[in-house]
XYZ file of N, CA and C in Angstrom:
837
model
N 125.086 154.222 79.948
C 123.997 153.405 80.470
C 123.548 152.437 79.395
N 123.461 151.159 79.735
C 123.128 150.126 78.748
C 121.667 150.206 78.338
N 121.410 149.928 77.059
C 120.046 149.785 76.569
C 119.865 148.367 76.066
N 118.645 147.870 76.188
C 118.333 146.509 75.769
C 117.177 146.525 74.777
N 117.304 145.694 73.742
C 116.228 145.461 72.795
C 115.826 143.996 72.879
N 114.647 143.688 72.385
C 114.098 142.337 72.492
C 113.877 141.761 71.108
N 114.417 140.568 70.861
C 114.159 139.857 69.615
C 113.177 138.726 69.892
N 112.065 138.717 69.153
C 111.033 137.704 69.376
C 110.178 137.586 68.126
N 109.310 136.575 68.115
C 108.303 136.449 67.072
C 107.060 135.828 67.684
N 105.895 136.064 67.074
C 104.648 135.622 67.704
C 104.349 134.151 67.498
N 103.610 133.611 68.471
C 102.997 132.294 68.316
C 101.483 132.419 68.235
N 100.955 133.533 68.761
C 99.538 133.855 68.597
C 99.359 135.355 68.773
N 98.248 135.868 68.320
C 98.047 137.310 68.273
C 98.015 137.939 69.659
N 97.264 137.349 70.574
C 97.093 137.950 71.894
C 98.420 138.065 72.632
N 99.198 136.977 72.630
C 100.477 136.984 73.345
C 101.459 137.961 72.703
N 101.441 138.060 71.376
C 102.369 138.967 70.691
C 102.064 140.424 71.029
N 100.810 140.814 70.979
C 100.458 142.192 71.278
C 100.729 142.519 72.746
N 100.499 141.541 73.603
C 100.804 141.738 75.014
C 102.307 141.898 75.232
N 103.101 141.098 74.517
C 104.559 141.206 74.635
C 105.040 142.578 74.188
N 104.492 143.083 73.086
C 104.887 144.411 72.598
C 104.580 145.483 73.637
N 103.399 145.425 74.226
C 103.035 146.400 75.254
C 103.966 146.300 76.459
N 104.222 145.073 76.907
C 105.058 144.883 78.095
C 106.504 145.290 77.820
N 107.007 145.029 76.617
C 108.372 145.426 76.280
C 108.522 146.938 76.327
N 107.533 147.637 75.806
C 107.565 149.098 75.851
C 107.493 149.593 77.298
N 106.595 149.023 78.082
C 106.438 149.461 79.469
C 107.690 149.179 80.297
N 108.390 148.093 79.964
C 109.581 147.717 80.722
C 110.793 148.568 80.380
N 110.738 149.277 79.261
C 111.847 150.138 78.881
C 112.788 149.572 77.847
N 112.365 148.534 77.136
C 113.192 148.028 76.032
C 113.274 149.098 74.941
N 114.451 149.224 74.349
C 114.660 150.240 73.309
C 113.909 149.886 72.034
N 113.959 148.615 71.635
C 113.357 148.207 70.362
C 112.818 146.794 70.476
N 111.850 146.499 69.633
C 111.331 145.147 69.447
C 111.747 144.702 68.062
N 112.496 143.614 68.003
C 112.990 143.076 66.742
C 112.321 141.739 66.457
N 112.265 141.392 65.183
C 111.797 140.056 64.815
C 112.619 139.562 63.631
N 112.896 138.239 63.580
C 113.779 137.715 62.542
C 113.111 137.620 61.181
N 113.932 137.373 60.172
C 113.433 137.199 58.809
C 114.036 135.925 58.230
N 113.297 134.837 58.356
C 113.699 133.562 57.754
C 112.487 132.990 57.025
N 112.240 133.437 55.788
C 111.045 132.992 55.069
C 110.952 131.470 55.028
N 109.794 130.974 55.381
C 109.574 129.543 55.390
C 109.709 128.913 56.756
N 110.359 129.635 57.693
C 110.492 129.096 59.055
C 110.136 130.114 60.128
N 109.930 131.375 59.765
C 109.550 132.385 60.763
C 108.448 133.261 60.204
N 107.815 134.021 61.094
C 106.733 134.901 60.668
C 107.280 136.049 59.826
N 106.397 136.658 59.033
C 106.783 137.771 58.174
C 107.076 138.995 59.037
N 108.292 139.531 58.977
C 108.684 140.564 59.944
C 107.829 141.818 59.920
N 107.531 142.340 58.739
C 106.865 143.636 58.702
C 105.382 143.543 59.039
N 104.790 142.373 58.840
C 103.399 142.174 59.259
C 103.313 142.201 60.780
N 104.179 141.446 61.451
C 104.081 141.375 62.908
C 104.544 142.677 63.565
N 105.486 143.373 62.950
C 105.919 144.653 63.512
C 104.844 145.717 63.360
N 104.114 145.682 62.256
C 103.008 146.630 62.089
C 101.920 146.381 63.125
N 101.678 145.101 63.444
C 100.706 144.785 64.489
C 101.174 145.332 65.830
N 102.473 145.181 66.109
C 103.021 145.705 67.363
C 102.936 147.221 67.405
N 103.106 147.855 66.255
C 103.035 149.317 66.198
C 101.670 149.826 66.631
N 100.630 149.051 66.332
C 99.264 149.498 66.615
C 98.958 149.554 68.107
N 99.750 148.849 68.933
C 99.444 148.812 70.368
C 100.559 149.444 71.207
N 101.495 150.136 70.541
C 102.594 150.806 71.241
C 102.744 152.218 70.696
N 103.597 153.012 71.358
C 103.760 154.384 70.888
C 105.198 154.879 70.901
N 106.095 154.205 71.623
C 107.466 154.715 71.735
C 108.543 153.712 71.350
N 108.322 152.435 71.543
C 109.350 151.443 71.293
C 109.678 151.382 69.798
N 110.968 151.279 69.471
C 111.381 151.167 68.073
C 111.058 149.758 67.566
N 110.942 149.614 66.246
C 110.504 148.357 65.644
C 111.400 148.039 64.454
N 112.012 146.832 64.454
C 112.940 146.543 63.371
C 113.054 145.071 63.002
N 113.479 144.849 61.778
C 113.793 143.506 61.295
C 115.178 143.118 61.803
N 115.330 141.845 62.200
C 116.600 141.405 62.777
C 116.967 140.033 62.207
N 117.499 139.994 60.995
C 117.590 141.073 60.022
C 117.017 140.585 58.704
N 116.600 141.525 57.832
C 116.087 141.157 56.519
C 117.159 140.409 55.729
N 116.751 139.343 55.096
C 117.653 138.566 54.254
C 117.749 139.233 52.879
N 118.863 139.927 52.651
C 119.040 140.645 51.386
C 119.120 139.705 50.195
N 119.376 138.436 50.452
C 119.515 137.492 49.356
C 118.215 137.096 48.691
N 117.087 137.257 49.389
C 115.825 136.757 48.848
C 114.758 137.836 48.713
N 115.113 139.090 49.017
C 114.129 140.168 48.941
C 114.645 141.279 48.031
N 113.777 141.807 47.200
C 114.155 142.867 46.282
C 114.143 144.223 46.993
N 115.031 145.127 46.619
C 115.113 146.425 47.310
C 113.807 147.205 47.327
N 113.070 147.217 46.225
C 111.839 147.995 46.184
C 110.807 147.450 47.169
N 110.793 146.123 47.354
C 109.845 145.523 48.290
C 110.263 145.782 49.732
N 111.564 145.701 50.011
C 112.049 146.023 51.352
C 111.733 147.482 51.677
N 112.067 148.378 50.735
C 111.851 149.808 50.970
C 110.374 150.111 51.197
N 109.504 149.490 50.416
C 108.070 149.718 50.578
C 107.585 149.234 51.934
N 108.061 148.052 52.362
C 107.651 147.511 53.658
C 108.165 148.380 54.807
N 109.416 148.794 54.724
C 110.002 149.612 55.793
C 109.323 150.979 55.864
N 109.087 151.583 54.713
C 108.422 152.886 54.691
C 107.008 152.791 55.251
N 106.316 151.713 54.907
C 104.961 151.507 55.433
C 104.994 151.330 56.945
N 105.948 150.538 57.430
C 106.083 150.358 58.876
C 106.385 151.688 59.553
N 107.249 152.479 58.953
C 107.576 153.774 59.550
C 106.350 154.680 59.578
N 105.549 154.617 58.520
C 104.336 155.429 58.439
C 103.346 155.040 59.527
N 103.042 153.749 59.636
C 101.993 153.329 60.576
C 102.474 153.362 62.031
N 103.797 153.402 62.243
C 104.320 153.457 63.610
C 104.624 154.886 64.053
N 104.437 155.843 63.159
C 104.738 157.221 63.502
C 106.223 157.517 63.564
N 107.015 156.796 62.753
C 108.437 157.082 62.667
C 109.307 156.263 63.602
N 108.975 154.971 63.782
C 109.732 154.147 64.724
C 110.450 152.975 64.058
N 110.471 152.923 62.738
C 111.054 151.772 62.048
C 112.580 151.797 62.061
N 113.161 150.598 62.113
C 114.591 150.369 61.929
C 114.738 149.361 60.804
N 115.611 149.655 59.846
C 115.879 148.707 58.771
C 117.096 147.880 59.148
N 116.859 146.645 59.566
C 117.951 145.710 59.826
C 118.133 144.824 58.615
N 119.365 144.668 58.144
C 119.612 143.908 56.926
C 120.897 143.104 57.038
N 120.906 141.924 56.434
C 122.084 141.076 56.414
C 122.186 140.329 55.101
N 123.281 139.595 54.928
C 123.582 138.984 53.630
C 122.766 137.734 53.336
N 122.244 137.068 54.354
C 121.460 135.852 54.130
C 122.335 134.623 54.048
N 122.350 133.827 55.121
C 123.272 132.694 55.170
C 122.606 131.345 54.904
N 121.265 131.288 54.937
C 120.576 129.997 54.887
C 120.323 129.555 53.449
N 120.965 128.481 52.983
C 120.813 128.064 51.585
C 119.370 127.799 51.180
N 118.573 127.206 52.082
C 117.202 126.845 51.724
C 116.376 128.057 51.330
N 116.667 129.206 51.902
C 115.898 130.406 51.578
C 116.208 130.900 50.174
N 117.454 130.788 49.768
C 117.807 131.131 48.383
C 117.136 130.151 47.414
N 117.185 128.876 47.745
C 116.588 127.858 46.878
C 115.093 128.082 46.717
N 114.437 128.483 47.805
C 112.980 128.654 47.789
C 112.531 129.737 46.821
N 113.398 130.711 46.538
C 113.038 131.768 45.589
C 113.691 131.543 44.220
N 114.207 130.341 44.012
C 114.758 129.990 42.707
C 116.139 130.533 42.434
N 116.910 130.803 43.496
C 118.261 131.317 43.325
C 119.267 130.364 43.962
N 120.426 130.286 43.369
C 121.496 129.511 43.970
C 122.302 130.423 44.887
N 122.490 129.990 46.115
C 123.250 130.827 47.044
C 124.690 130.958 46.569
N 125.143 132.194 46.334
C 126.512 132.374 45.857
C 127.514 132.175 46.991
N 128.782 132.227 46.646
C 129.829 132.171 47.648
C 129.869 133.437 48.470
N 130.826 133.496 49.381
C 130.893 134.630 50.307
C 131.006 135.952 49.560
N 131.907 136.033 48.578
C 132.081 137.286 47.844
C 130.781 137.709 47.162
N 130.096 136.752 46.547
C 128.847 137.077 45.871
C 127.780 137.541 46.826
N 127.680 136.912 48.008
C 126.680 137.334 48.997
C 126.999 138.725 49.537
N 128.279 138.998 49.733
C 128.676 140.324 50.217
C 128.326 141.393 49.184
N 128.709 141.150 47.921
C 128.397 142.107 46.851
C 126.890 142.351 46.772
N 126.127 141.257 46.844
C 124.676 141.376 46.718
C 124.086 142.142 47.897
N 124.556 141.866 49.105
C 124.037 142.554 50.291
C 124.280 144.053 50.201
N 125.480 144.434 49.811
C 125.790 145.863 49.695
C 124.895 146.524 48.650
N 124.736 145.864 47.504
C 123.911 146.432 46.439
C 122.464 146.598 46.888
N 121.914 145.579 47.566
C 120.520 145.642 48.024
C 120.360 146.717 49.101
N 121.279 146.754 50.049
C 121.183 147.742 51.133
C 121.265 149.162 50.593
N 122.218 149.411 49.705
C 122.375 150.770 49.173
C 121.175 151.174 48.327
N 120.643 150.242 47.534
C 119.464 150.563 46.729
C 118.256 150.837 47.620
N 118.099 150.045 48.685
C 116.966 150.243 49.594
C 117.039 151.604 50.276
N 118.227 151.975 50.736
C 118.401 153.278 51.391
C 118.084 154.416 50.424
N 118.531 154.279 49.167
C 118.239 155.323 48.173
C 116.733 155.456 47.957
N 116.043 154.315 47.876
C 114.601 154.353 47.648
C 113.866 154.964 48.837
N 114.306 154.637 50.041
C 113.689 155.232 51.227
C 113.886 156.746 51.261
N 114.973 157.201 50.632
C 115.238 158.637 50.554
C 114.487 159.302 49.407
N 113.744 158.517 48.602
C 112.922 159.088 47.546
C 113.422 158.860 46.147
N 114.519 158.122 45.993
C 115.086 157.859 44.669
C 114.468 156.593 44.093
N 113.494 156.770 43.196
C 112.886 155.625 42.532
C 111.673 155.064 43.236
N 111.238 155.699 44.325
C 110.031 155.246 45.017
C 109.251 156.480 45.449
N 108.134 156.740 44.782
C 107.344 157.927 45.078
C 106.580 157.799 46.390
N 106.226 156.594 46.764
C 105.480 156.396 47.998
C 105.407 154.922 48.337
N 105.104 154.613 49.593
C 104.854 155.545 50.700
C 106.139 156.217 51.171
N 105.998 157.371 51.780
C 107.149 158.074 52.311
C 107.277 157.796 53.808
N 108.475 157.445 54.276
C 108.660 157.257 55.721
C 108.515 158.565 56.478
N 108.187 158.470 57.739
C 108.068 159.649 58.588
C 109.449 160.212 58.910
N 110.395 159.324 59.210
C 111.746 159.762 59.543
C 112.474 160.271 58.301
N 113.291 161.290 58.490
C 114.121 161.760 57.386
C 115.068 160.666 56.914
N 115.581 159.888 57.849
C 116.418 158.741 57.534
C 116.028 157.600 58.455
N 115.538 156.522 57.881
C 115.252 155.329 58.677
C 116.594 154.718 59.079
N 116.849 154.514 60.375
C 118.139 153.966 60.784
C 118.432 152.619 60.126
N 119.667 152.479 59.647
C 120.107 151.247 59.007
C 120.951 150.464 60.002
N 120.513 149.249 60.281
C 121.261 148.357 61.155
C 121.770 147.181 60.334
N 123.094 147.046 60.255
C 123.664 145.910 59.548
C 123.924 144.785 60.535
N 123.488 143.580 60.177
C 123.734 142.413 61.015
C 124.622 141.419 60.304
N 125.778 141.139 60.883
C 126.699 140.170 60.280
C 128.094 140.367 60.817
N 129.006 139.503 60.360
C 130.370 139.579 60.864
C 131.440 139.530 59.801
N 131.044 139.514 58.525
C 132.025 139.471 57.440
C 132.898 140.716 57.464
N 134.202 140.543 57.257
C 135.145 141.649 57.361
C 134.821 142.778 56.391
N 134.572 142.440 55.124
C 134.316 143.493 54.140
C 132.986 144.187 54.412
N 131.992 143.429 54.860
C 130.709 144.055 55.181
C 130.822 144.947 56.412
N 131.641 144.569 57.373
C 131.829 145.423 58.539
C 132.501 146.735 58.141
N 133.471 146.662 57.233
C 134.110 147.899 56.759
C 133.087 148.776 56.042
N 132.227 148.155 55.238
C 131.179 148.907 54.543
C 130.213 149.515 55.558
N 129.812 148.718 56.540
C 128.851 149.194 57.531
C 129.419 150.319 58.376
N 130.736 150.331 58.563
C 131.362 151.372 59.384
C 131.105 152.762 58.836
N 130.899 152.872 57.520
C 130.652 154.188 56.924
C 129.231 154.343 56.381
N 128.427 153.288 56.444
C 127.091 153.365 55.862
C 125.951 153.063 56.836
N 126.219 152.317 57.879
C 125.161 151.910 58.810
C 125.115 152.836 60.014
N 123.948 152.873 60.653
C 123.786 153.624 61.886
C 124.098 152.761 63.107
N 123.906 151.469 62.963
C 124.177 150.504 64.028
C 124.718 149.237 63.390
N 125.685 148.608 64.051
C 126.181 147.301 63.620
C 125.772 146.279 64.668
N 125.005 145.269 64.244
C 124.550 144.219 65.143
C 125.494 143.026 65.033
N 126.219 142.760 66.106
C 127.137 141.629 66.150
C 126.496 140.486 66.921
N 126.528 139.300 66.325
C 125.894 138.150 66.962
C 126.890 137.098 67.419
N 128.187 137.320 67.165
C 129.174 136.345 67.603
C 129.087 135.029 66.859
N 128.642 135.069 65.615
C 128.466 133.853 64.833
C 129.560 133.716 63.796
N 130.083 132.495 63.671
C 131.096 132.203 62.679
C 130.494 131.533 61.459
N 131.199 130.545 60.925
C 130.754 129.902 59.683
C 129.448 129.144 59.891
N 128.656 129.084 58.813
C 127.400 128.348 58.837
C 127.686 126.856 58.785
N 127.026 126.087 59.645
C 127.238 124.642 59.689
C 126.440 123.942 58.598
N 126.611 122.629 58.529
C 126.067 121.863 57.409
C 124.548 121.924 57.316
N 123.856 122.150 58.439
C 122.388 122.203 58.381
C 121.876 123.493 57.756
N 122.782 124.454 57.507
C 122.395 125.708 56.862
C 121.783 126.725 57.790
N 121.651 126.402 59.067
C 121.023 127.311 60.020
C 121.939 127.655 61.189
N 122.564 126.639 61.768
C 123.408 126.848 62.941
C 124.795 127.349 62.528
N 125.519 127.891 63.531
C 126.831 128.481 63.268
C 127.827 128.045 64.346
N 129.094 128.156 64.006
C 130.106 128.092 65.036
C 130.076 129.421 65.812
N 130.617 129.393 67.026
C 130.651 130.597 67.853
C 131.943 131.367 67.614
N 131.821 132.695 67.612
C 132.992 133.579 67.548
C 132.942 134.485 68.774
N 133.097 133.862 69.933
C 132.977 134.570 71.197
C 134.321 135.006 71.756
N 135.414 134.570 71.133
C 136.726 134.843 71.710
C 137.020 136.340 71.732
N 137.813 136.738 72.699
C 138.085 138.156 72.913
C 138.734 138.785 71.689
N 139.664 138.046 71.062
C 140.326 138.611 69.880
C 139.349 138.799 68.724
N 138.303 137.951 68.652
C 137.275 138.120 67.624
C 136.489 139.408 67.861
N 136.116 139.641 69.107
C 135.369 140.857 69.435
C 136.238 142.084 69.190
N 137.497 142.016 69.635
C 138.421 143.134 69.412
C 138.489 143.495 67.932
N 138.649 142.470 67.082
C 138.818 142.711 65.646
C 137.570 143.312 65.034
N 136.390 142.817 65.420
C 135.160 143.321 64.820
C 134.843 144.735 65.307
N 135.126 145.011 66.566
C 134.917 146.369 67.072
C 135.840 147.347 66.350
N 137.070 146.929 66.096
C 137.995 147.794 65.364
C 137.487 148.061 63.953
N 136.969 147.022 63.291
C 136.435 147.190 61.939
C 135.225 148.123 61.933
N 134.455 148.125 63.004
C 133.262 148.976 63.078
C 133.619 150.449 63.061
N 134.836 150.776 63.428
C 135.321 152.146 63.284
C 134.550 153.205 64.047
N 133.997 152.850 65.183
C 133.262 153.833 65.977
C 131.764 153.846 65.757
N 131.276 153.117 64.740
C 129.829 152.997 64.558
C 129.244 152.264 65.759
N 128.134 152.732 66.327
C 127.550 152.057 67.488
C 127.306 150.572 67.231
N 127.638 149.754 68.218
C 127.507 148.308 68.118
C 126.439 147.824 69.082
N 125.635 146.881 68.618
C 124.666 146.203 69.472
C 124.963 144.715 69.404
N 125.181 144.082 70.540
C 125.489 142.654 70.537
C 124.268 141.837 70.919
N 124.153 140.677 70.287
C 123.078 139.741 70.601
C 123.539 138.854 71.754
N 122.833 138.920 72.867
C 123.182 138.129 74.045
C 122.549 136.745 73.906
N 123.383 135.753 73.624
C 122.875 134.390 73.450
C 122.536 133.744 74.786
N 123.261 134.136 75.828
C 123.063 133.533 77.145
C 122.841 134.639 78.175
N 121.638 134.701 78.714
C 121.323 135.636 79.806
C 120.742 134.792 80.927
N 121.467 134.741 82.029
C 121.067 133.831 83.105
C 121.348 134.487 84.455
N 120.306 134.609 85.266
C 120.469 135.117 86.624
C 120.705 133.925 87.540
N 121.857 133.919 88.205
C 122.249 132.798 89.051
C 123.205 133.281 90.133
N 123.232 132.544 91.240
C 124.182 132.845 92.308
C 125.525 132.158 92.086
N 125.612 131.341 91.050
C 126.866 130.635 90.770
C 127.293 130.905 89.333
N 127.786 132.118 89.110
C 128.177 132.511 87.756
C 129.307 131.639 87.228
N 130.239 131.256 88.090
C 131.371 130.455 87.650
C 130.945 129.145 87.033
N 130.038 128.436 87.695
C 129.559 127.155 87.170
C 128.807 127.358 85.859
N 128.012 128.424 85.799
C 127.251 128.687 84.570
C 128.179 129.018 83.411
N 129.187 129.861 83.647
C 130.119 130.200 82.580
C 130.913 128.975 82.137
N 131.263 128.097 83.075
C 131.993 126.879 82.711
C 131.148 125.996 81.802
N 129.871 125.856 82.133
C 128.969 125.044 81.308
C 128.810 125.647 79.914
N 128.610 126.950 79.849
C 128.414 127.613 78.569
C 129.697 127.602 77.734
N 130.850 127.729 78.390
C 132.128 127.705 77.676
C 132.339 126.368 76.987
N 131.988 125.287 77.669
C 132.129 123.961 77.057
C 131.207 123.819 75.851
N 130.016 124.384 75.961
C 129.052 124.316 74.860
C 129.541 125.094 73.640
N 130.152 126.264 73.883
C 130.596 127.130 72.778
C 132.037 126.868 72.356
N 132.709 125.959 73.071
C 134.094 125.589 72.762
C 135.039 126.782 72.867
N 134.893 127.548 73.955
C 135.834 128.612 74.302
C 136.229 128.397 75.752
N 137.217 129.151 76.217
C 137.639 129.003 77.604
C 136.620 129.653 78.535
N 136.648 129.231 79.795
C 135.733 129.822 80.764
C 136.002 131.310 80.923
N 137.284 131.702 80.894
C 137.629 133.114 81.010
C 137.082 133.930 79.856
N 137.136 133.365 78.637
C 136.598 134.078 77.477
C 135.093 134.203 77.560
N 134.423 133.149 78.011
C 132.972 133.220 78.147
C 132.578 134.245 79.210
N 133.364 134.338 80.271
C 133.066 135.300 81.328
C 133.276 136.735 80.867
N 134.095 136.922 79.821
C 134.383 138.274 79.332
C 133.564 138.662 78.115
N 133.104 137.700 77.323
C 132.451 138.012 76.048
C 131.144 138.772 76.247
N 130.820 139.704 75.362
C 129.553 140.429 75.477
C 128.342 139.613 75.051
N 128.569 138.387 74.564
C 127.462 137.559 74.094
C 126.848 136.709 75.203
N 127.374 136.840 76.421
C 126.835 136.104 77.562
C 126.821 137.008 78.781
N 125.676 137.132 79.422
C 125.530 137.908 80.655
C 124.957 136.975 81.719
N 125.782 136.629 82.685
C 125.433 135.598 83.658
C 125.841 136.058 85.048
N 125.044 135.703 86.056
C 125.374 135.999 87.442
C 124.202 136.648 88.148
N 124.461 137.208 89.317
C 123.436 138.011 89.980
C 123.256 139.302 89.186
N 122.188 140.015 89.454
C 121.971 141.268 88.738
C 123.123 142.234 88.980
N 123.661 142.242 90.174
C 124.811 143.109 90.466
C 126.023 142.693 89.649
N 126.246 141.390 89.523
C 127.378 140.901 88.737
C 127.187 141.212 87.258
N 125.956 141.116 86.781
C 125.677 141.448 85.379
C 125.902 142.940 85.145
N 125.470 143.785 86.076
C 125.723 145.222 85.931
C 127.225 145.507 85.874
N 127.980 144.835 86.715
C 129.428 145.028 86.721
C 130.047 144.586 85.403
N 129.529 143.493 84.830
C 130.054 143.045 83.538
C 129.700 144.043 82.442
N 128.512 144.606 82.480
C 128.142 145.624 81.494
C 129.115 146.794 81.539
N 129.542 147.166 82.730
C 130.503 148.256 82.864
C 131.854 147.871 82.264
N 132.264 146.618 82.462
C 133.542 146.165 81.889
C 133.472 146.118 80.368
N 132.337 145.687 79.833
C 132.164 145.631 78.376
C 132.236 147.038 77.787
N 131.586 147.987 78.439
C 131.635 149.365 77.948
C 133.050 149.921 78.020
N 133.750 149.621 79.113
C 135.105 150.153 79.273
C 136.049 149.608 78.211
N 135.902 148.331 77.849
C 136.824 147.732 76.877
C 136.440 148.031 75.445
N 135.154 147.902 75.128
C 134.737 147.973 73.723
C 133.826 149.154 73.405
N 133.363 149.860 74.398
C 132.425 150.951 74.144
C 131.029 150.474 73.798
N 130.731 149.204 74.056
C 129.426 148.636 73.722
C 128.452 148.890 74.865
N 127.330 149.528 74.535
C 126.300 149.806 75.541
C 124.920 149.345 75.088
N 124.860 148.707 73.912
C 123.575 148.265 73.372
C 123.576 146.751 73.266
N 122.463 146.140 73.695
C 122.370 144.695 73.722
C 120.976 144.269 73.264
N 120.910 143.135 72.579
C 119.633 142.539 72.204
C 119.539 141.175 72.881
N 118.373 140.863 73.409
C 118.154 139.577 74.063
C 116.945 138.904 73.437
N 116.849 137.607 73.659
C 115.698 136.863 73.163
C 114.617 136.776 74.246
N 113.484 136.284 73.840
C 112.288 136.307 74.690
C 112.471 135.654 76.065
N 113.184 134.511 76.193
C 113.321 133.914 77.530
C 113.985 134.825 78.554
N 114.739 135.815 78.107
C 115.429 136.721 79.035
C 114.559 137.901 79.446
N 113.329 137.965 78.966
C 112.500 139.167 79.162
C 112.401 139.572 80.629
N 111.962 138.671 81.489
C 111.680 139.042 82.870
C 112.937 139.508 83.599
N 114.050 138.804 83.373
C 115.289 139.174 84.053
C 115.790 140.535 83.577
N 115.691 140.795 82.278
C 116.135 142.092 81.759
C 115.199 143.193 82.233
N 113.905 142.917 82.285
C 112.961 143.917 82.797
C 113.309 144.300 84.234
N 113.706 143.307 85.032
C 114.103 143.595 86.403
C 115.391 144.404 86.416
N 116.321 144.063 85.528
C 117.590 144.805 85.436
C 117.314 146.258 85.048
N 116.413 146.472 84.115
C 116.085 147.825 83.667
C 115.429 148.639 84.773
N 114.677 147.979 85.625
C 114.059 148.678 86.769
C 115.112 149.171 87.731
């Protein structure tokens, strides 16, 4: 049975707290928020606010930029979130692809190998600290705060296969010149390869396109042209769920049968449609 999580960030306090309550009531597994210092809200502040008005929904960063945050600060924030939420925190972490964020903290963004090495070092140090090595307090409620790795690098996926509790795949390729956008990696062979690298670790895919429509074919054709893949690949990829609710349910079954993927994250515009699907 598929589970859905919601990725969002606040624009004002009232709407954010209302969204957290509604996400929990609708049956979303987790509420995630991004970490892009300088362009997005601070993840652990807004998640702690959401914790105060909910009781069951999981709360996680999607994902912490390991390139600009020190392990002791990440561990302290995650442990605090776990404490105030009663044990609902998820530590989502990634290598950090945006050059401007490295520059803002006085660091030069290294090449791929350097970012991979740094991400692994930060993630492993943070996990050790959450377990009590080098950080006396605060102590998390959970014996182990779940580690969710977000990214698609081959070496990081191999590392995550034996170290992470969840691998978040977003179908993103190389970073484009603006430092924020990416090429799409929606092709079936890309998904096959990344699922194989995950080695059985649970996978959660980010659904970039969620659209309820009576004309799935036309919608997939439009989206395929946008992502520069074939219509057949767009209709099969787990990064797009399009059609009537019945057609979307059928696609979820096909995704599970091929890749074993049953976890999905959606963005805020998909809230109402996913809530109806969950009902």
